[in-house]
Amino acid sequence: MMVMGIETSCDETSVALVEVSEAGRVVIWDQLIASQIKEHRPFGGIVPEIATRQHLLHLEKLTQEILKRQKIEWSNLSGIGVTRGPGLASSLLIGLSFAKGLAMATCLPWIGVNHLEGHIFSAFLADGKMPDEPHIALLVSGGHTLLTHVEINPYRYTVLGSTRDDAAGEAFDKAAQMLGLGYPGGPEIEALAKNGNPKVIHFPRAMLDHSHFDASSSYHLSFSFSGLKTALKVYLAEHPAARVEPKLKADIAASFQEAVVDVLVQKSKRACMQTGAKLLTISGGVSCNQRLRETCSIMAEKNNIRLLAAPKALTTDNAAMIAFVSAARLKAGQRGEWNDDIDPNLKLSSFSKM
Ligand code: KG4
Ligand code: ZN
């Protein structure tokens, strides 16, 4: 089945054509992404009204272009899938309304899906097949930091840990801002960290110390990055030279990155140990980080866990992952209803065997 995916939950407008075979093989035929980074950069973060207007401007053009490029007619498609949440309300409304309009005009089955499930599935695009074994999914993006236990057939999601304050990507973005770097901050910190020594400053690893090493504690798999942000702020106030001295600045970036990576990897390991999962997936914008990939890979190998990382090009928001999840749910017989609404706080929900 060939499905068109539409993603407009935040600041990327994206459409994709994805085919899922009866045997569960997945092929991305094509994908287009109109990034809005340039529009939001002067503000150091995302401005919802700008995002909404950009989606409105690009969505129809991208849809026409992808069909033309692949010489595909609406009649060749089996369905349409769109992000229904979580995300920015005004951005979600553009995508959902557009998808409903398309479905009405083409009479194709359609479905509104969860953006987080899209990120979780995106790791399996590296394998080109449907998720087929229970696993732990680490999802780290600008808006989310989640450790989820995923059971298969039926698909059941159990969130084991999430952040109590900032998301991991948000921590990178704020740290970059403090260091006078550009937006988005993650890639900037990673680039700077390449010339730095991660051992120079020991930034705090929240909720990782021994007093919380109790599996029954609610801290066990939770994250918190606000203390790390404060520690960086204090360090910069005490070392004013840090903003101008290149070597020290690189050491700070490397030490900060190491603190985030350390927590993400240790907690992922705990989640695998606790559930007995033998597969760990990493996805979301922050999973593009090479230091995170390497550290995860070393931890996984030591513990006999298979690591599946989302392809780098599919770590940030994209419609291919939305089309993929939509195909899975449409295959399972699920359909959107005309009165389906967006849900900016949508939670992960389970679904039946396919
Ligand atoms: O998945 P995504 O597009 O956002 C949400 O859906 O929320 O991820 C964007 C986030 C930003 O916070 C960005 O700084 C971070 O991912 N990011 C990175 C890297 N590339 C992007 N963080 C660390 N290292 C990177 N290489
Ligand atoms: Zn996302």
Coordinates of C-alpha atoms and ligand atoms in Angstrom, one line a residue:
M1 CA 0.0 0.0 0.0
M2 CA 1.3 3.4 -1.0
V3 CA 0.4 6.3 1.4
M4 CA 1.0 10.0 1.2
G5 CA 2.2 11.4 4.6
I6 CA 1.8 15.1 5.6
E7 CA 3.7 16.6 8.5
T8 CA 3.1 20.2 9.8
S9 CA 3.3 19.8 13.6
C10 CA 6.0 22.4 14.1
D11 CA 8.3 24.2 11.8
E12 CA 8.9 21.8 8.9
T13 CA 6.3 21.4 6.1
S14 CA 6.8 18.0 4.6
V15 CA 5.1 15.5 2.3
A16 CA 6.2 12.0 1.5
L17 CA 5.2 8.9 -0.5
V18 CA 5.9 5.6 1.3
E19 CA 5.0 2.1 0.3
V20 CA 4.5 -0.7 2.8
S21 CA 4.3 -4.2 1.3
E22 CA 2.2 -7.1 2.5
A23 CA 5.4 -8.6 3.9
G24 CA 6.1 -5.4 5.9
R25 CA 8.9 -4.1 3.7
V26 CA 9.0 -0.3 3.7
V27 CA 10.2 1.9 0.8
I28 CA 10.3 5.7 0.8
W29 CA 9.5 6.7 -2.8
D30 CA 10.0 10.4 -2.2
Q31 CA 10.0 13.1 0.4
L32 CA 10.0 16.9 0.3
I33 CA 10.7 19.1 3.3
A34 CA 10.3 22.9 3.3
S35 CA 12.4 23.9 6.3
Q36 CA 11.6 27.2 8.1
I37 CA 14.9 27.5 10.1
K38 CA 15.8 30.7 8.1
E39 CA 12.5 32.3 9.0
H40 CA 12.7 31.5 12.7
R41 CA 16.5 32.0 13.2
P42 CA 16.3 35.8 13.9
F43 CA 14.0 35.1 16.8
G44 CA 16.2 32.3 18.4
G45 CA 13.3 29.9 18.5
I46 CA 10.0 29.1 16.7
V47 CA 7.3 31.8 16.3
P48 CA 4.0 29.9 15.9
E49 CA 2.4 32.5 13.6
I50 CA 5.3 32.4 11.2
A51 CA 5.2 28.6 11.2
T52 CA 1.5 28.6 10.4
R53 CA 1.8 31.0 7.5
Q54 CA 4.8 29.1 6.1
H55 CA 2.8 25.8 6.1
L56 CA 0.0 27.5 4.3
L57 CA 2.4 28.9 1.8
H58 CA 4.2 25.6 1.0
L59 CA 1.8 22.6 1.6
E60 CA -0.1 22.6 -1.6
K61 CA 3.0 23.3 -3.8
L62 CA 4.9 20.4 -2.2
T63 CA 1.9 18.0 -2.7
Q64 CA 1.6 18.8 -6.4
E65 CA 5.4 18.6 -6.9
I66 CA 5.8 15.2 -5.2
L67 CA 3.0 13.6 -7.3
K68 CA 4.4 15.1 -10.5
R69 CA 8.0 14.1 -9.7
Q70 CA 7.0 10.5 -9.2
K71 CA 4.4 10.5 -12.0
I72 CA 1.8 9.3 -9.5
E73 CA -2.0 9.9 -9.7
W74 CA -4.3 10.0 -6.7
S75 CA -5.8 6.8 -7.9
N76 CA -2.4 5.0 -7.3
L77 CA -2.5 5.8 -3.6
S78 CA -4.2 3.7 -0.9
G79 CA -4.5 6.4 1.7
I80 CA -3.4 9.7 3.2
G81 CA -1.9 10.1 6.7
V82 CA -1.3 13.3 8.6
T83 CA 0.0 14.4 12.0
R84 CA -2.8 15.1 14.4
G85 CA -0.6 15.9 17.5
P86 CA 1.3 16.7 19.6
G87 CA 2.6 20.0 18.3
L88 CA 1.7 23.6 17.8
A89 CA -2.0 23.9 17.5
S90 CA -2.0 26.4 14.6
S91 CA 0.5 24.4 12.7
L92 CA -1.4 21.1 13.2
L93 CA -4.6 22.7 12.0
I94 CA -3.1 23.5 8.6
G95 CA -2.0 19.9 8.0
L96 CA -5.2 18.2 9.3
S97 CA -7.5 20.5 7.4
F98 CA -5.5 20.1 4.3
A99 CA -5.5 16.3 4.6
K100 CA -9.3 16.2 5.3
G101 CA -9.8 18.3 2.2
L102 CA -7.6 16.0 0.1
A103 CA -9.4 12.9 1.4
M104 CA -12.8 14.5 0.7
A105 CA -11.8 15.3 -2.9
T106 CA -10.1 12.0 -3.7
C107 CA -12.3 9.7 -1.6
L108 CA -9.1 8.0 -0.3
P109 CA -9.1 6.5 3.3
W110 CA -7.2 8.8 5.6
I111 CA -6.0 8.9 9.2
G112 CA -4.6 11.4 11.7
V113 CA -1.6 10.0 13.6
N114 CA 0.7 10.7 16.5
H115 CA 3.9 12.6 15.8
L116 CA 5.7 10.7 18.6
E117 CA 4.8 7.4 17.1
G118 CA 6.2 8.7 13.8
H119 CA 9.5 9.4 15.5
I120 CA 9.5 6.0 17.1
F121 CA 8.8 4.3 13.8
S122 CA 11.4 6.4 12.0
A123 CA 14.2 4.2 13.5
F124 CA 12.8 1.3 11.6
L125 CA 13.2 3.1 8.3
A126 CA 16.9 2.3 8.8
D127 CA 16.0 -1.4 8.5
G128 CA 13.3 -0.8 5.8
K129 CA 10.8 -3.0 7.7
M130 CA 7.9 -2.8 10.1
P131 CA 8.8 -3.0 13.8
D132 CA 8.6 -6.7 14.6
E133 CA 10.1 -7.1 18.1
P134 CA 9.6 -5.5 21.5
H135 CA 12.0 -2.7 22.2
I136 CA 12.9 0.4 24.1
A137 CA 12.6 3.6 22.2
L138 CA 14.6 6.7 23.2
L139 CA 13.0 9.7 21.5
V140 CA 15.0 12.9 21.9
S141 CA 13.9 16.0 20.1
G142 CA 13.3 19.7 20.6
G143 CA 10.0 19.1 22.3
H144 CA 10.3 15.6 23.8
T145 CA 12.6 13.3 25.8
L146 CA 10.9 10.0 26.2
L147 CA 11.9 6.5 27.1
T148 CA 9.1 4.1 25.9
H149 CA 8.7 0.4 26.1
V150 CA 7.1 -0.8 22.9
E151 CA 5.4 -4.2 22.7
I152 CA 4.4 -5.6 19.3
N153 CA 1.2 -7.2 18.0
P154 CA -0.7 -5.6 19.6
Y155 CA 1.3 -2.4 19.7
R156 CA 1.4 -1.2 23.2
Y157 CA 3.3 1.8 24.4
T158 CA 4.4 2.2 28.0
V159 CA 6.2 5.5 28.8
L160 CA 8.9 4.6 31.3
G161 CA 10.4 8.0 31.6
S162 CA 10.1 11.6 30.4
T163 CA 11.5 14.9 31.2
R164 CA 10.4 16.9 34.2
D165 CA 11.4 20.2 32.6
D166 CA 13.3 20.9 29.4
A167 CA 13.6 18.5 26.5
A168 CA 17.1 17.4 25.6
G169 CA 17.0 19.4 22.3
E170 CA 15.7 22.4 24.2
A171 CA 18.7 22.1 26.5
F172 CA 21.1 22.1 23.5
D173 CA 19.3 25.1 22.1
K174 CA 19.4 27.1 25.3
A175 CA 23.0 26.2 26.0
A176 CA 23.9 27.4 22.4
Q177 CA 22.1 30.7 23.0
M178 CA 24.1 31.2 26.3
L179 CA 27.3 30.5 24.4
G180 CA 26.4 33.0 21.7
L181 CA 26.0 30.2 19.0
G182 CA 23.2 30.0 16.4
Y183 CA 19.9 28.3 16.2
P184 CA 19.2 25.3 16.3
G185 CA 21.7 24.8 19.0
G186 CA 22.3 21.1 18.8
P187 CA 24.4 21.0 15.6
E188 CA 26.3 24.1 16.7
I189 CA 27.3 22.6 20.0
E190 CA 28.2 19.3 18.4
A191 CA 30.5 21.1 15.9
L192 CA 32.2 23.2 18.6
A193 CA 32.5 20.1 20.9
K194 CA 34.7 18.4 18.3
N195 CA 37.6 20.6 19.3
G196 CA 36.9 20.4 23.0
N197 CA 37.7 18.1 25.9
P198 CA 34.6 16.7 27.6
K199 CA 36.5 16.1 30.8
V200 CA 37.4 19.7 31.6
I201 CA 34.1 20.6 33.4
H202 CA 32.0 18.2 35.2
F203 CA 28.4 19.4 34.6
P204 CA 25.7 17.7 36.7
R205 CA 24.0 14.5 35.5
A206 CA 20.5 14.9 37.0
M207 CA 18.8 11.9 38.6
L208 CA 21.7 9.6 37.8
D209 CA 23.4 9.6 41.2
H210 CA 23.5 6.5 43.4
S211 CA 20.8 7.6 45.8
H212 CA 18.3 7.3 43.0
F213 CA 19.5 4.0 41.6
D214 CA 16.4 2.3 42.9
A215 CA 14.3 0.8 40.1
S216 CA 11.1 1.5 42.1
S217 CA 12.0 5.2 42.4
S218 CA 10.1 7.6 40.1
Y219 CA 13.5 9.2 39.3
H220 CA 14.9 6.0 38.0
L221 CA 14.1 6.7 34.3
S222 CA 13.0 10.4 34.4
F223 CA 15.1 13.2 33.0
S224 CA 15.7 16.8 34.0
F225 CA 17.9 19.2 32.2
S226 CA 17.1 22.5 33.9
G227 CA 19.8 22.0 36.5
L228 CA 22.3 21.5 33.8
K229 CA 21.2 24.7 32.1
T230 CA 21.6 26.6 35.4
A231 CA 25.1 25.0 36.0
L232 CA 26.2 26.3 32.6
K233 CA 24.8 29.8 33.4
V234 CA 26.7 29.9 36.7
Y235 CA 29.9 28.6 35.1
L236 CA 29.7 31.3 32.4
A237 CA 29.0 34.0 35.0
E238 CA 32.1 32.8 37.0
H239 CA 34.3 32.5 33.9
P240 CA 33.6 35.5 31.6
A241 CA 36.5 34.6 29.4
A242 CA 34.6 31.5 28.3
R243 CA 32.6 33.4 25.7
V244 CA 35.6 34.7 23.9
E245 CA 38.4 32.1 24.5
P246 CA 37.9 29.5 21.7
K247 CA 39.6 26.6 23.5
L248 CA 37.6 27.0 26.7
K249 CA 34.4 27.6 24.7
A250 CA 35.0 24.3 22.9
D251 CA 35.7 22.5 26.2
I252 CA 32.4 23.9 27.6
A253 CA 30.5 22.6 24.6
A254 CA 32.1 19.2 24.8
S255 CA 31.5 18.9 28.6
F256 CA 27.9 20.0 28.2
Q257 CA 27.3 17.6 25.4
E258 CA 28.9 14.8 27.4
A259 CA 26.6 15.5 30.4
V260 CA 23.4 15.2 28.2
V261 CA 24.7 12.1 26.3
D262 CA 25.7 10.4 29.6
V263 CA 22.3 10.7 31.1
L264 CA 20.5 9.6 27.9
V265 CA 22.6 6.6 27.5
Q266 CA 22.6 5.5 31.1
K267 CA 18.8 5.8 31.4
S268 CA 18.4 3.9 28.1
K269 CA 20.5 1.1 29.5
R270 CA 18.5 1.0 32.7
A271 CA 15.2 0.8 30.6
C272 CA 16.6 -2.1 28.6
M273 CA 17.8 -3.9 31.8
Q274 CA 14.4 -3.4 33.5
T275 CA 12.3 -4.7 30.6
G276 CA 14.7 -7.2 29.2
A277 CA 14.5 -5.6 25.8
K278 CA 17.2 -6.6 23.4
L279 CA 16.6 -3.8 21.0
L280 CA 17.1 -0.1 21.6
T281 CA 16.0 2.5 19.1
I282 CA 17.0 6.2 19.0
S283 CA 15.2 8.9 17.1
G284 CA 14.3 12.6 17.1
G285 CA 16.5 15.6 16.2
V286 CA 19.0 15.0 19.0
S287 CA 19.6 11.5 17.8
C288 CA 21.5 13.0 14.9
N289 CA 24.3 13.7 17.4
Q290 CA 27.3 11.6 16.6
R291 CA 28.6 11.5 20.2
L292 CA 25.2 10.1 21.3
R293 CA 25.2 7.5 18.6
E294 CA 28.8 6.4 19.4
T295 CA 28.2 6.2 23.2
C296 CA 24.9 4.4 22.7
S297 CA 26.5 2.0 20.3
I298 CA 29.4 1.1 22.8
M299 CA 26.8 0.7 25.7
A300 CA 24.6 -1.5 23.5
E301 CA 27.5 -3.7 22.3
K302 CA 28.7 -4.2 25.9
N303 CA 25.2 -5.2 27.0
N304 CA 24.3 -7.4 24.1
I305 CA 21.6 -5.0 22.9
R306 CA 20.9 -4.3 19.2
L307 CA 20.9 -0.5 18.4
L308 CA 18.8 0.9 15.7
A309 CA 19.2 4.6 15.0
A310 CA 16.9 6.6 12.7
P311 CA 18.7 7.5 9.5
K312 CA 20.3 10.9 10.1
A313 CA 18.2 12.6 7.4
L314 CA 15.0 11.4 9.1
T315 CA 15.9 12.4 12.7
T316 CA 14.2 15.8 12.5
D317 CA 10.5 16.2 11.6
N318 CA 9.6 14.6 8.3
A319 CA 6.6 13.2 6.5
A320 CA 8.1 9.8 5.7
M321 CA 7.7 8.7 9.3
I322 CA 4.2 9.9 9.3
A323 CA 3.3 8.1 6.1
F324 CA 4.9 4.9 7.6
V325 CA 2.8 5.0 10.8
S326 CA -0.3 5.9 8.8
A327 CA 0.2 2.9 6.5
A328 CA 0.6 0.7 9.6
R329 CA -2.6 2.0 11.1
L330 CA -4.6 2.0 7.9
K331 CA -3.4 -1.6 7.3
A332 CA -4.8 -2.4 10.8
G333 CA -8.2 -1.1 9.6
Q334 CA -8.1 2.2 11.4
R335 CA -9.7 5.3 9.7
G336 CA -10.0 9.0 10.5
E337 CA -13.4 10.5 11.2
W338 CA -14.5 13.8 9.7
N339 CA -14.9 15.2 13.2
D340 CA -11.4 14.2 14.3
D341 CA -9.7 17.2 15.9
I342 CA -6.0 18.1 16.4
D343 CA -4.6 17.4 19.8
P344 CA -1.5 19.5 20.7
N345 CA -1.0 17.3 23.8
L346 CA -1.7 13.9 22.1
K347 CA -0.4 10.9 24.1
L348 CA 0.9 7.7 22.6
S349 CA -1.9 5.2 22.2
S350 CA -1.8 1.5 21.5
F351 CA -3.2 -0.3 18.5
S352 CA -4.0 -3.8 17.3
K353 CA -2.2 -6.5 15.5
M354 CA -1.7 -5.9 11.8
Ligands
KG4_1 O1 12.9 16.3 16.1 P1 13.1 17.8 16.0 O2 13.0 18.4 14.7 O3 12.1 18.6 16.9 C1 10.9 18.2 17.5 O4 10.1 17.5 16.9 O5 10.7 18.7 18.6 O6 14.5 18.1 16.7 C2 15.0 19.4 16.8 C3 16.0 19.5 18.0 C4 16.5 20.9 18.2 O7 16.4 21.1 19.6 C5 18.0 20.7 17.8 O8 18.9 21.5 18.5 C6 18.3 19.2 18.1 O9 17.1 18.6 17.7 N1 19.4 18.7 17.3 C7 20.5 18.3 17.9 C8 21.4 17.9 16.8 N2 20.7 18.2 15.6 C9 19.5 18.6 16.0 N3 20.9 18.1 19.1 C10 22.2 17.6 19.4 N4 23.0 17.3 18.4 C11 22.7 17.4 17.1 N5 23.5 17.1 16.1
ZN2 ZN 9.4 15.9 16.1

